[in-house]
Amino acid sequence: MNRLSPSKLISICTLAAALLLMAAPVLADDVASIPDSADERARTSFSEFARTWMAKMEENEVQNRENPIMQPGPSDNIITYRGFEEGFTVELRPTGHPAAPFVGILRYNEQVYSCDGVDASKCTVASSLPVTEIFRYQGGRWIY
């Protein structure tokens, strides 16, 4: 049987400890990315919900562009449709109520486009309006 001398054993343990200390930040990043608290799980859930909500808004914009609103103007018809800016922000707030422990706040900009033709191909942003949507987290899902 081959035994290690105490000095060799100490050297190996010191090297192992040094390697573990060097790897700790990497291991901590992996662990930190796993939601472990109710707050973090709710925040992740709301971010996913908001992305899905905004994807529906994009679908609405496509439908709105395909069916613009025509109103009589002073000299010509005014052609408009509603759309949305790409970016949005989310915020999570605790409520202190166990039945609905969080509210999620989604902020984005709604835009009204003014178009030269009925086909809504040449359009410019006529106005922009900030929108705030508030959702409650209840029964394991986000509710409008």
Coordinates of C-alpha atoms in Angstrom, one line a residue:
M1 CA 0.0 0.0 0.0
N2 CA 1.3 3.4 -0.9
R3 CA 0.7 6.1 1.8
L4 CA 1.1 9.8 1.3
S5 CA 3.4 11.7 3.6
P6 CA 1.7 14.3 5.8
S7 CA 3.5 17.1 3.9
K8 CA 2.2 15.7 0.6
L9 CA -1.3 15.4 2.0
I10 CA -1.2 19.0 3.2
S11 CA 0.0 20.1 -0.2
I12 CA -2.8 18.3 -2.0
C13 CA -5.5 19.7 0.4
T14 CA -4.1 23.2 0.0
L15 CA -4.2 22.9 -3.8
A16 CA -7.8 21.5 -3.7
A17 CA -8.9 24.4 -1.4
A18 CA -7.3 26.9 -3.7
L19 CA -9.0 25.4 -6.8
L20 CA -12.3 25.4 -4.9
L21 CA -11.9 29.1 -3.9
M22 CA -11.1 30.0 -7.6
A23 CA -14.2 28.1 -8.8
A24 CA -16.5 29.6 -6.1
P25 CA -17.5 32.7 -8.1
V26 CA -18.4 30.6 -11.1
L27 CA -20.4 28.2 -8.9
A28 CA -22.1 31.1 -7.1
D29 CA -23.2 32.6 -10.4
D30 CA -24.8 29.3 -11.4
V31 CA -26.6 29.0 -8.0
A32 CA -27.6 32.7 -8.1
S33 CA -29.3 32.3 -11.5
I34 CA -31.7 29.7 -9.9
P35 CA -34.7 31.5 -8.4
D36 CA -34.9 30.3 -4.8
S37 CA -37.2 32.8 -3.2
A38 CA -40.8 33.6 -3.8
D39 CA -39.8 37.1 -4.9
E40 CA -37.4 35.9 -7.5
R41 CA -39.8 33.2 -8.8
A42 CA -42.6 35.9 -9.1
R43 CA -40.2 38.3 -10.8
T44 CA -39.1 35.6 -13.3
S45 CA -42.7 34.6 -13.9
F46 CA -43.9 38.2 -14.4
S47 CA -41.0 38.9 -16.9
E48 CA -42.1 35.9 -18.9
F49 CA -45.8 36.9 -18.7
A50 CA -44.9 40.5 -19.8
R51 CA -43.0 39.1 -22.9
T52 CA -46.1 37.1 -23.8
W53 CA -48.4 40.1 -23.3
M54 CA -46.2 42.3 -25.5
A55 CA -46.1 39.6 -28.2
K56 CA -50.0 39.8 -28.2
M57 CA -49.7 43.6 -28.5
E58 CA -47.4 43.0 -31.6
E59 CA -50.1 40.8 -33.1
N60 CA -52.7 43.5 -32.4
E61 CA -50.5 46.0 -34.2
V62 CA -50.3 43.8 -37.3
Q63 CA -54.1 43.5 -37.4
N64 CA -54.5 47.2 -36.8
R65 CA -52.1 48.0 -39.7
E66 CA -54.1 45.7 -41.9
N67 CA -57.3 47.4 -41.0
P68 CA -56.5 51.1 -40.4
I69 CA -59.1 53.6 -39.3
M70 CA -60.3 56.1 -41.9
Q71 CA -61.8 59.3 -40.7
P72 CA -62.9 62.3 -42.8
G73 CA -60.4 65.2 -42.6
P74 CA -60.5 68.8 -43.7
S75 CA -59.2 68.0 -47.2
D76 CA -58.6 64.2 -47.3
N77 CA -59.3 61.2 -45.2
I78 CA -57.2 60.7 -42.2
I79 CA -55.8 57.1 -41.9
T80 CA -54.5 55.9 -38.6
Y81 CA -53.7 52.7 -36.7
R82 CA -52.5 51.9 -33.2
G83 CA -49.1 50.3 -32.5
F84 CA -46.6 49.8 -29.8
E85 CA -42.9 50.6 -29.2
E86 CA -40.7 47.5 -29.0
G87 CA -39.3 48.2 -25.5
F88 CA -41.1 47.8 -22.2
T89 CA -40.2 47.7 -18.5
V90 CA -41.5 45.6 -15.6
E91 CA -41.7 46.1 -11.9
L92 CA -42.7 43.8 -9.1
R93 CA -44.2 44.9 -5.8
P94 CA -45.2 42.9 -2.8
T95 CA -48.7 43.5 -1.6
G96 CA -48.6 42.0 1.9
H97 CA -51.7 40.0 1.2
P98 CA -51.3 36.2 1.0
A99 CA -54.1 35.7 -1.5
A100 CA -52.4 38.0 -4.0
P101 CA -48.8 38.4 -2.8
F102 CA -47.6 40.5 -5.7
V103 CA -48.6 43.0 -8.3
G104 CA -46.7 43.3 -11.5
I105 CA -46.4 46.6 -13.4
L106 CA -45.8 46.6 -17.1
R107 CA -44.9 49.9 -18.8
Y108 CA -44.7 50.5 -22.6
N109 CA -45.6 53.2 -25.1
E110 CA -48.6 53.0 -27.4
Q111 CA -48.2 54.9 -30.7
V112 CA -50.8 56.2 -33.1
Y113 CA -49.5 56.1 -36.7
S114 CA -50.8 58.5 -39.4
C115 CA -50.6 57.1 -42.9
D116 CA -50.6 58.5 -46.4
G117 CA -52.6 55.7 -48.0
V118 CA -55.2 53.1 -47.1
D119 CA -52.7 50.3 -47.4
A120 CA -50.8 51.8 -44.4
S121 CA -47.5 51.5 -46.1
K122 CA -46.2 55.1 -45.6
C123 CA -46.9 55.9 -42.0
T124 CA -45.3 58.1 -39.3
V125 CA -45.8 58.3 -35.6
A126 CA -48.4 60.9 -34.9
S127 CA -48.5 60.5 -31.2
S128 CA -47.0 58.4 -28.4
L129 CA -48.7 57.7 -25.1
P130 CA -47.1 55.9 -22.1
V131 CA -49.2 53.0 -20.8
T132 CA -49.1 51.3 -17.4
E133 CA -50.7 48.0 -17.0
I134 CA -51.1 46.5 -13.5
F135 CA -51.6 42.7 -12.9
R136 CA -52.0 40.8 -9.7
Y137 CA -50.5 37.4 -8.9
Q138 CA -53.2 35.2 -7.6
G139 CA -53.6 31.4 -7.5
G140 CA -50.2 30.9 -9.2
R141 CA -50.9 33.1 -12.3
W142 CA -51.0 36.7 -13.4
I143 CA -54.4 38.3 -13.7
Y144 CA -55.4 41.6 -15.5

